[in-house]
Amino acid sequence: QSVLTQPPSASGTPGQRVTISCSGSNSNIGSNTVEWYQQLPGTAPKLLIYISNQRPSGIPDRFSGSKSGTSASLAISGLQSEDEADYYCAAWDDSMNGPVFGGGTKLTVL
Amino acid sequence: QVQLQESGPGLVKPSQTLSLTCTVSGASISSGGYYWSWIRQHPGKGLEWIGYINYSGTTYYNPSLRGRASISVDTSKNQFSLKLTTVTGADTAVHFCARGRWFGESQGMDVWGQGTTVTVS
């Protein structure tokens, strides 16, 4: 059972905009920034978003993040087939002194 | 270009100790502002933080592991290692090492190893 809560699945058609939600508590999202990771099948996770809404170099601006209170969301616009992957949210947890993750959302591009 | 590579046995017997090493290239493991983590992923499941060691040698572990994990660093080899004692089948997972950034706040884990599968049987 993951500390952060994500929907298990999401889907969209090419070109569409999809959002994935992430819910936490005061000890994690409520008091720290949020990260999002993309994991393609059989590969390591890749950092997509950090400090809730910043993109590392090389990440397209189709990916955006936001945070409000104890919740966060990842938006993907102009959906592409290569976006089909598992997406994980994460946040530092003050009570654990380390990062906690969501259970992951499997994104299907129809 | 920073790269991380995990190494260690792929098969461990129940009740024994799982030992993995992560070799860092392209960056110094002693650099300030970074922490060095172990993350695992059970088959078909999500990500679970195991623990980390920061640039000053301080370690933190996931409380769910009940003291079974320990992380150490060998600066001469630019490596950090994980030991997990008294393993059971529930410890079967893909294990990743990763570099985390900390500049006043967490800025995510930006470099990951490819992952190594450890089976307890």
PDB file of C-alpha atoms in Angstrom:
ATOM      1  CA  GLN A   1       0.000   0.000   0.000  1.00  0.00           C
ATOM      2  CA  SER A   2       1.607   3.221  -1.195  1.00  0.00           C
ATOM      3  CA  VAL A   3       1.793   6.385   0.886  1.00  0.00           C
ATOM      4  CA  LEU A   4       0.649   8.585  -2.007  1.00  0.00           C
ATOM      5  CA  THR A   5      -2.563   7.762  -3.879  1.00  0.00           C
ATOM      6  CA  GLN A   6      -2.813   7.686  -7.661  1.00  0.00           C
ATOM      7  CA  PRO A   7      -5.466   6.257  -9.982  1.00  0.00           C
ATOM      8  CA  PRO A   8      -4.271   2.881 -11.281  1.00  0.00           C
ATOM      9  CA  SER A   9      -5.005   3.734 -14.899  1.00  0.00           C
ATOM     10  CA  ALA A  10      -5.597   6.583 -17.308  1.00  0.00           C
ATOM     11  CA  SER A  11      -6.080   6.765 -21.042  1.00  0.00           C
ATOM     12  CA  GLY A  12      -6.370   9.155 -23.946  1.00  0.00           C
ATOM     13  CA  THR A  13      -6.188   9.399 -27.682  1.00  0.00           C
ATOM     14  CA  PRO A  14      -3.299  10.929 -29.638  1.00  0.00           C
ATOM     15  CA  GLY A  15      -3.295  14.704 -29.393  1.00  0.00           C
ATOM     16  CA  GLN A  16      -5.501  14.752 -26.314  1.00  0.00           C
ATOM     17  CA  ARG A  17      -4.639  16.214 -22.918  1.00  0.00           C
ATOM     18  CA  VAL A  18      -4.660  13.881 -19.916  1.00  0.00           C
ATOM     19  CA  THR A  19      -4.108  14.518 -16.240  1.00  0.00           C
ATOM     20  CA  ILE A  20      -2.987  12.168 -13.491  1.00  0.00           C
ATOM     21  CA  SER A  21      -3.723  13.008  -9.869  1.00  0.00           C
ATOM     22  CA  CYS A  22      -1.697  12.307  -6.743  1.00  0.00           C
ATOM     23  CA  SER A  23      -2.978  12.683  -3.198  1.00  0.00           C
ATOM     24  CA  GLY A  24      -0.918  12.745  -0.030  1.00  0.00           C
ATOM     25  CA  SER A  25      -0.868  14.272   3.428  1.00  0.00           C
ATOM     26  CA  ASN A  26       0.562  17.171   5.407  1.00  0.00           C
ATOM     27  CA  SER A  27       3.824  15.309   6.089  1.00  0.00           C
ATOM     28  CA  ASN A  28       4.643  14.856   2.396  1.00  0.00           C
ATOM     29  CA  ILE A  29       2.889  16.802  -0.377  1.00  0.00           C
ATOM     30  CA  GLY A  30       1.449  19.283   2.090  1.00  0.00           C
ATOM     31  CA  SER A  31       4.885  20.470   3.191  1.00  0.00           C
ATOM     32  CA  ASN A  32       7.239  19.507   0.350  1.00  0.00           C
ATOM     33  CA  THR A  33       7.513  19.639  -3.394  1.00  0.00           C
ATOM     34  CA  VAL A  34       6.406  16.888  -5.759  1.00  0.00           C
ATOM     35  CA  GLU A  35       8.241  14.885  -8.389  1.00  0.00           C
ATOM     36  CA  TRP A  36       6.918  12.833 -11.257  1.00  0.00           C
ATOM     37  CA  TYR A  37       8.641   9.886 -12.904  1.00  0.00           C
ATOM     38  CA  GLN A  38       7.950   8.072 -16.159  1.00  0.00           C
ATOM     39  CA  GLN A  39       8.767   4.380 -16.397  1.00  0.00           C
ATOM     40  CA  LEU A  40       8.683   2.663 -19.768  1.00  0.00           C
ATOM     41  CA  PRO A  41       8.371  -1.142 -19.688  1.00  0.00           C
ATOM     42  CA  GLY A  42      11.555  -2.858 -18.587  1.00  0.00           C
ATOM     43  CA  THR A  43      13.437   0.373 -17.916  1.00  0.00           C
ATOM     44  CA  ALA A  44      14.393   2.522 -14.943  1.00  0.00           C
ATOM     45  CA  PRO A  45      12.204   5.461 -13.928  1.00  0.00           C
ATOM     46  CA  LYS A  46      12.989   8.818 -15.518  1.00  0.00           C
ATOM     47  CA  LEU A  47      12.549  12.156 -13.760  1.00  0.00           C
ATOM     48  CA  LEU A  48       9.888  14.211 -15.550  1.00  0.00           C
ATOM     49  CA  ILE A  49       9.017  16.941 -13.065  1.00  0.00           C
ATOM     50  CA  TYR A  50      10.708  18.234  -9.920  1.00  0.00           C
ATOM     51  CA  ILE A  51       9.901  21.005  -7.435  1.00  0.00           C
ATOM     52  CA  SER A  52       6.269  20.361  -8.429  1.00  0.00           C
ATOM     53  CA  ASN A  53       6.444  22.118 -11.809  1.00  0.00           C
ATOM     54  CA  GLN A  54      10.039  22.194 -13.108  1.00  0.00           C
ATOM     55  CA  ARG A  55      11.223  20.093 -16.027  1.00  0.00           C
ATOM     56  CA  PRO A  56      14.761  18.703 -16.321  1.00  0.00           C
ATOM     57  CA  SER A  57      16.505  19.583 -19.550  1.00  0.00           C
ATOM     58  CA  GLY A  58      15.316  17.407 -22.398  1.00  0.00           C
ATOM     59  CA  ILE A  59      11.792  16.912 -21.071  1.00  0.00           C
ATOM     60  CA  PRO A  60       9.244  18.349 -23.541  1.00  0.00           C
ATOM     61  CA  ASP A  61       6.984  21.164 -22.364  1.00  0.00           C
ATOM     62  CA  ARG A  62       4.018  18.890 -23.112  1.00  0.00           C
ATOM     63  CA  PHE A  63       4.590  17.643 -19.566  1.00  0.00           C
ATOM     64  CA  SER A  64       3.584  19.967 -16.746  1.00  0.00           C
ATOM     65  CA  GLY A  65       3.027  19.615 -13.021  1.00  0.00           C
ATOM     66  CA  SER A  66       1.071  21.460 -10.380  1.00  0.00           C
ATOM     67  CA  LYS A  67       0.443  21.212  -6.654  1.00  0.00           C
ATOM     68  CA  SER A  68      -2.263  22.487  -4.336  1.00  0.00           C
ATOM     69  CA  GLY A  69      -2.407  21.665  -0.666  1.00  0.00           C
ATOM     70  CA  THR A  70      -1.906  17.932  -0.236  1.00  0.00           C
ATOM     71  CA  SER A  71      -2.592  17.059  -3.861  1.00  0.00           C
ATOM     72  CA  ALA A  72      -0.672  17.286  -7.098  1.00  0.00           C
ATOM     73  CA  SER A  73      -1.259  16.533 -10.729  1.00  0.00           C
ATOM     74  CA  LEU A  74       0.670  15.784 -13.887  1.00  0.00           C
ATOM     75  CA  ALA A  75      -0.705  16.978 -17.201  1.00  0.00           C
ATOM     76  CA  ILE A  76       0.367  15.644 -20.568  1.00  0.00           C
ATOM     77  CA  SER A  77      -0.801  17.619 -23.586  1.00  0.00           C
ATOM     78  CA  GLY A  78      -0.576  16.589 -27.224  1.00  0.00           C
ATOM     79  CA  LEU A  79      -0.568  12.933 -26.180  1.00  0.00           C
ATOM     80  CA  GLN A  80       1.724  10.713 -28.238  1.00  0.00           C
ATOM     81  CA  SER A  81       1.982   6.939 -28.522  1.00  0.00           C
ATOM     82  CA  GLU A  82       5.416   7.006 -26.916  1.00  0.00           C
ATOM     83  CA  ASP A  83       3.867   8.482 -23.767  1.00  0.00           C
ATOM     84  CA  GLU A  84       2.372   5.079 -22.994  1.00  0.00           C
ATOM     85  CA  ALA A  85       4.088   4.201 -19.713  1.00  0.00           C
ATOM     86  CA  ASP A  86       3.705   4.019 -15.943  1.00  0.00           C
ATOM     87  CA  TYR A  87       3.795   7.358 -14.122  1.00  0.00           C
ATOM     88  CA  TYR A  88       4.732   7.744 -10.459  1.00  0.00           C
ATOM     89  CA  CYS A  89       4.412  10.741  -8.190  1.00  0.00           C
ATOM     90  CA  ALA A  90       6.801  11.173  -5.270  1.00  0.00           C
ATOM     91  CA  ALA A  91       7.385  13.616  -2.455  1.00  0.00           C
ATOM     92  CA  TRP A  92       9.706  13.941   0.488  1.00  0.00           C
ATOM     93  CA  ASP A  93       8.062  12.776   3.688  1.00  0.00           C
ATOM     94  CA  ASP A  94       9.130  14.614   6.825  1.00  0.00           C
ATOM     95  CA  SER A  95       8.131  11.775   9.158  1.00  0.00           C
ATOM     96  CA  MET A  96      10.161   9.195   7.208  1.00  0.00           C
ATOM     97  CA  ASN A  97      13.032  11.504   6.275  1.00  0.00           C
ATOM     98  CA  GLY A  98      12.925  10.117   2.779  1.00  0.00           C
ATOM     99  CA  PRO A  99      10.869  10.007  -0.395  1.00  0.00           C
ATOM    100  CA  VAL A 100       7.482   8.315  -0.659  1.00  0.00           C
ATOM    101  CA  PHE A 101       5.865   7.204  -3.896  1.00  0.00           C
ATOM    102  CA  GLY A 102       2.435   6.765  -5.344  1.00  0.00           C
ATOM    103  CA  GLY A 103       1.340   3.349  -6.552  1.00  0.00           C
ATOM    104  CA  GLY A 104       1.720   4.372 -10.175  1.00  0.00           C
ATOM    105  CA  THR A 105      -0.694   5.125 -13.000  1.00  0.00           C
ATOM    106  CA  LYS A 106      -0.599   3.101 -16.189  1.00  0.00           C
ATOM    107  CA  LEU A 107      -1.245   5.444 -19.107  1.00  0.00           C
ATOM    108  CA  THR A 108      -2.677   3.885 -22.251  1.00  0.00           C
ATOM    109  CA  VAL A 109      -2.720   5.767 -25.536  1.00  0.00           C
ATOM    110  CA  LEU A 110      -5.748   4.488 -27.437  1.00  0.00           C
TER     111      LEU A 110
ATOM    112  CA  GLN B   1      27.598  12.185 -18.190  1.00  0.00           C
ATOM    113  CA  VAL B   2      26.737  10.627 -14.853  1.00  0.00           C
ATOM    114  CA  GLN B   3      26.032   6.906 -14.873  1.00  0.00           C
ATOM    115  CA  LEU B   4      25.116   4.416 -12.169  1.00  0.00           C
ATOM    116  CA  GLN B   5      25.518   0.652 -12.428  1.00  0.00           C
ATOM    117  CA  GLU B   6      24.229  -1.932  -9.962  1.00  0.00           C
ATOM    118  CA  SER B   7      26.049  -5.209  -9.371  1.00  0.00           C
ATOM    119  CA  GLY B   8      25.589  -8.200  -7.105  1.00  0.00           C
ATOM    120  CA  PRO B   9      24.130 -11.701  -6.883  1.00  0.00           C
ATOM    121  CA  GLY B  10      20.836 -12.280  -8.630  1.00  0.00           C
ATOM    122  CA  LEU B  11      19.858 -15.110  -6.305  1.00  0.00           C
ATOM    123  CA  VAL B  12      19.909 -15.106  -2.509  1.00  0.00           C
ATOM    124  CA  LYS B  13      18.720 -17.821  -0.151  1.00  0.00           C
ATOM    125  CA  PRO B  14      16.052 -17.090   2.467  1.00  0.00           C
ATOM    126  CA  SER B  15      17.403 -15.816   5.807  1.00  0.00           C
ATOM    127  CA  GLN B  16      20.682 -14.732   4.183  1.00  0.00           C
ATOM    128  CA  THR B  17      21.932 -11.216   3.385  1.00  0.00           C
ATOM    129  CA  LEU B  18      21.316  -9.419   0.092  1.00  0.00           C
ATOM    130  CA  SER B  19      24.355  -7.369  -0.942  1.00  0.00           C
ATOM    131  CA  LEU B  20      24.398  -4.942  -3.870  1.00  0.00           C
ATOM    132  CA  THR B  21      26.886  -2.321  -5.028  1.00  0.00           C
ATOM    133  CA  CYS B  22      26.294   0.744  -7.158  1.00  0.00           C
ATOM    134  CA  THR B  23      29.257   2.125  -9.093  1.00  0.00           C
ATOM    135  CA  VAL B  24      29.070   5.811  -9.937  1.00  0.00           C
ATOM    136  CA  SER B  25      30.873   7.231 -12.965  1.00  0.00           C
ATOM    137  CA  GLY B  26      31.014  10.793 -14.220  1.00  0.00           C
ATOM    138  CA  ALA B  27      30.552  12.374 -10.789  1.00  0.00           C
ATOM    139  CA  SER B  28      32.093  12.200  -7.344  1.00  0.00           C
ATOM    140  CA  ILE B  29      30.042  10.427  -4.728  1.00  0.00           C
ATOM    141  CA  SER B  30      31.416  12.961  -2.233  1.00  0.00           C
ATOM    142  CA  SER B  31      29.909  15.957  -4.032  1.00  0.00           C
ATOM    143  CA  GLY B  32      27.740  18.158  -1.879  1.00  0.00           C
ATOM    144  CA  GLY B  33      24.075  18.517  -2.686  1.00  0.00           C
ATOM    145  CA  TYR B  34      23.446  14.896  -3.576  1.00  0.00           C
ATOM    146  CA  TYR B  35      22.248  11.783  -1.854  1.00  0.00           C
ATOM    147  CA  TRP B  36      22.606   8.211  -3.035  1.00  0.00           C
ATOM    148  CA  SER B  37      19.543   6.002  -2.828  1.00  0.00           C
ATOM    149  CA  TRP B  38      18.378   2.453  -3.172  1.00  0.00           C
ATOM    150  CA  ILE B  39      14.871   1.913  -4.510  1.00  0.00           C
ATOM    151  CA  ARG B  40      13.157  -1.401  -5.176  1.00  0.00           C
ATOM    152  CA  GLN B  41      10.220  -2.525  -7.276  1.00  0.00           C
ATOM    153  CA  HIS B  42       8.422  -5.759  -6.505  1.00  0.00           C
ATOM    154  CA  PRO B  43       7.212  -7.720  -9.555  1.00  0.00           C
ATOM    155  CA  GLY B  44       4.365  -5.831 -11.199  1.00  0.00           C
ATOM    156  CA  LYS B  45       4.252  -3.277  -8.376  1.00  0.00           C
ATOM    157  CA  GLY B  46       5.250   0.294  -7.665  1.00  0.00           C
ATOM    158  CA  LEU B  47       8.443   1.876  -6.370  1.00  0.00           C
ATOM    159  CA  GLU B  48       9.585   1.598  -2.747  1.00  0.00           C
ATOM    160  CA  TRP B  49      12.350   3.665  -1.206  1.00  0.00           C
ATOM    161  CA  ILE B  50      14.816   1.504   0.758  1.00  0.00           C
ATOM    162  CA  GLY B  51      17.220   4.126   2.073  1.00  0.00           C
ATOM    163  CA  TYR B  52      19.921   6.630   1.203  1.00  0.00           C
ATOM    164  CA  ILE B  53      23.278   7.956   2.227  1.00  0.00           C
ATOM    165  CA  ASN B  54      24.114  11.607   1.730  1.00  0.00           C
ATOM    166  CA  TYR B  55      27.380  13.331   0.882  1.00  0.00           C
ATOM    167  CA  SER B  56      28.278  13.658   4.574  1.00  0.00           C
ATOM    168  CA  GLY B  57      27.721   9.942   5.231  1.00  0.00           C
ATOM    169  CA  THR B  58      24.397  10.256   7.050  1.00  0.00           C
ATOM    170  CA  THR B  59      21.969   7.431   6.364  1.00  0.00           C
ATOM    171  CA  TYR B  60      18.191   7.114   6.506  1.00  0.00           C
ATOM    172  CA  TYR B  61      16.084   4.027   5.937  1.00  0.00           C
ATOM    173  CA  ASN B  62      12.482   3.167   5.252  1.00  0.00           C
ATOM    174  CA  PRO B  63      11.003   2.221   8.652  1.00  0.00           C
ATOM    175  CA  SER B  64       9.070  -0.613   6.991  1.00  0.00           C
ATOM    176  CA  LEU B  65      12.331  -2.546   6.662  1.00  0.00           C
ATOM    177  CA  ARG B  66      12.581  -2.725  10.464  1.00  0.00           C
ATOM    178  CA  GLY B  67      16.327  -2.178  10.713  1.00  0.00           C
ATOM    179  CA  ARG B  68      17.326  -4.824   8.158  1.00  0.00           C
ATOM    180  CA  ALA B  69      18.887  -2.377   5.681  1.00  0.00           C
ATOM    181  CA  SER B  70      22.259  -0.689   5.822  1.00  0.00           C
ATOM    182  CA  ILE B  71      23.944   1.543   3.243  1.00  0.00           C
ATOM    183  CA  SER B  72      27.626   2.377   3.129  1.00  0.00           C
ATOM    184  CA  VAL B  73      29.928   4.284   0.805  1.00  0.00           C
ATOM    185  CA  ASP B  74      33.440   3.599  -0.491  1.00  0.00           C
ATOM    186  CA  THR B  75      34.736   6.946  -1.711  1.00  0.00           C
ATOM    187  CA  SER B  76      37.979   5.414  -3.012  1.00  0.00           C
ATOM    188  CA  LYS B  77      35.987   3.325  -5.481  1.00  0.00           C
ATOM    189  CA  ASN B  78      33.172   5.863  -5.958  1.00  0.00           C
ATOM    190  CA  GLN B  79      30.660   3.217  -4.933  1.00  0.00           C
ATOM    191  CA  PHE B  80      27.859   2.832  -2.454  1.00  0.00           C
ATOM    192  CA  SER B  81      26.428  -0.434  -1.229  1.00  0.00           C
ATOM    193  CA  LEU B  82      23.265  -1.940   0.207  1.00  0.00           C
ATOM    194  CA  LYS B  83      22.988  -4.806   2.629  1.00  0.00           C
ATOM    195  CA  LEU B  84      19.590  -6.245   3.517  1.00  0.00           C
ATOM    196  CA  THR B  85      19.633  -8.941   6.179  1.00  0.00           C
ATOM    197  CA  THR B  86      17.357 -11.887   6.890  1.00  0.00           C
ATOM    198  CA  VAL B  87      15.700 -11.813   3.458  1.00  0.00           C
ATOM    199  CA  THR B  88      12.481 -13.614   2.561  1.00  0.00           C
ATOM    200  CA  GLY B  89      10.559 -14.096  -0.661  1.00  0.00           C
ATOM    201  CA  ALA B  90       8.946 -10.708  -0.022  1.00  0.00           C
ATOM    202  CA  ASP B  91      12.341  -9.126  -0.774  1.00  0.00           C
ATOM    203  CA  THR B  92      12.344 -10.443  -4.347  1.00  0.00           C
ATOM    204  CA  ALA B  93      12.408  -7.308  -6.482  1.00  0.00           C
ATOM    205  CA  VAL B  94      14.229  -5.228  -9.053  1.00  0.00           C
ATOM    206  CA  HIS B  95      16.654  -3.016  -7.142  1.00  0.00           C
ATOM    207  CA  PHE B  96      17.658   0.390  -8.501  1.00  0.00           C
ATOM    208  CA  CYS B  97      20.343   2.741  -7.298  1.00  0.00           C
ATOM    209  CA  ALA B  98      19.718   6.422  -7.949  1.00  0.00           C
ATOM    210  CA  ARG B  99      21.234   9.859  -7.361  1.00  0.00           C
ATOM    211  CA  GLY B 100      19.031  12.324  -5.568  1.00  0.00           C
ATOM    212  CA  ARG B 101      19.518  16.077  -5.629  1.00  0.00           C
ATOM    213  CA  TRP B 102      19.132  18.171  -2.517  1.00  0.00           C
ATOM    214  CA  PHE B 103      19.626  21.925  -2.740  1.00  0.00           C
ATOM    215  CA  GLY B 104      17.660  23.159   0.227  1.00  0.00           C
ATOM    216  CA  GLU B 105      14.845  20.811  -0.748  1.00  0.00           C
ATOM    217  CA  SER B 106      14.438  17.590  -2.667  1.00  0.00           C
ATOM    218  CA  GLN B 107      14.865  18.080  -6.399  1.00  0.00           C
ATOM    219  CA  GLY B 108      14.208  14.503  -7.391  1.00  0.00           C
ATOM    220  CA  MET B 109      16.310  11.527  -8.385  1.00  0.00           C
ATOM    221  CA  ASP B 110      17.775  12.500 -11.725  1.00  0.00           C
ATOM    222  CA  VAL B 111      20.091   9.580 -12.523  1.00  0.00           C
ATOM    223  CA  TRP B 112      19.161   5.922 -12.123  1.00  0.00           C
ATOM    224  CA  GLY B 113      20.927   2.653 -12.676  1.00  0.00           C
ATOM    225  CA  GLN B 114      19.334   0.178 -15.044  1.00  0.00           C
ATOM    226  CA  GLY B 115      18.187  -1.989 -12.149  1.00  0.00           C
ATOM    227  CA  THR B 116      19.127  -5.484 -11.090  1.00  0.00           C
ATOM    228  CA  THR B 117      16.745  -8.319 -10.257  1.00  0.00           C
ATOM    229  CA  VAL B 118      17.282 -10.102  -6.964  1.00  0.00           C
ATOM    230  CA  THR B 119      15.340 -13.289  -6.347  1.00  0.00           C
ATOM    231  CA  VAL B 120      15.111 -14.814  -2.887  1.00  0.00           C
ATOM    232  CA  SER B 121      14.726 -18.564  -3.200  1.00  0.00           C
TER     233      SER B 121
END
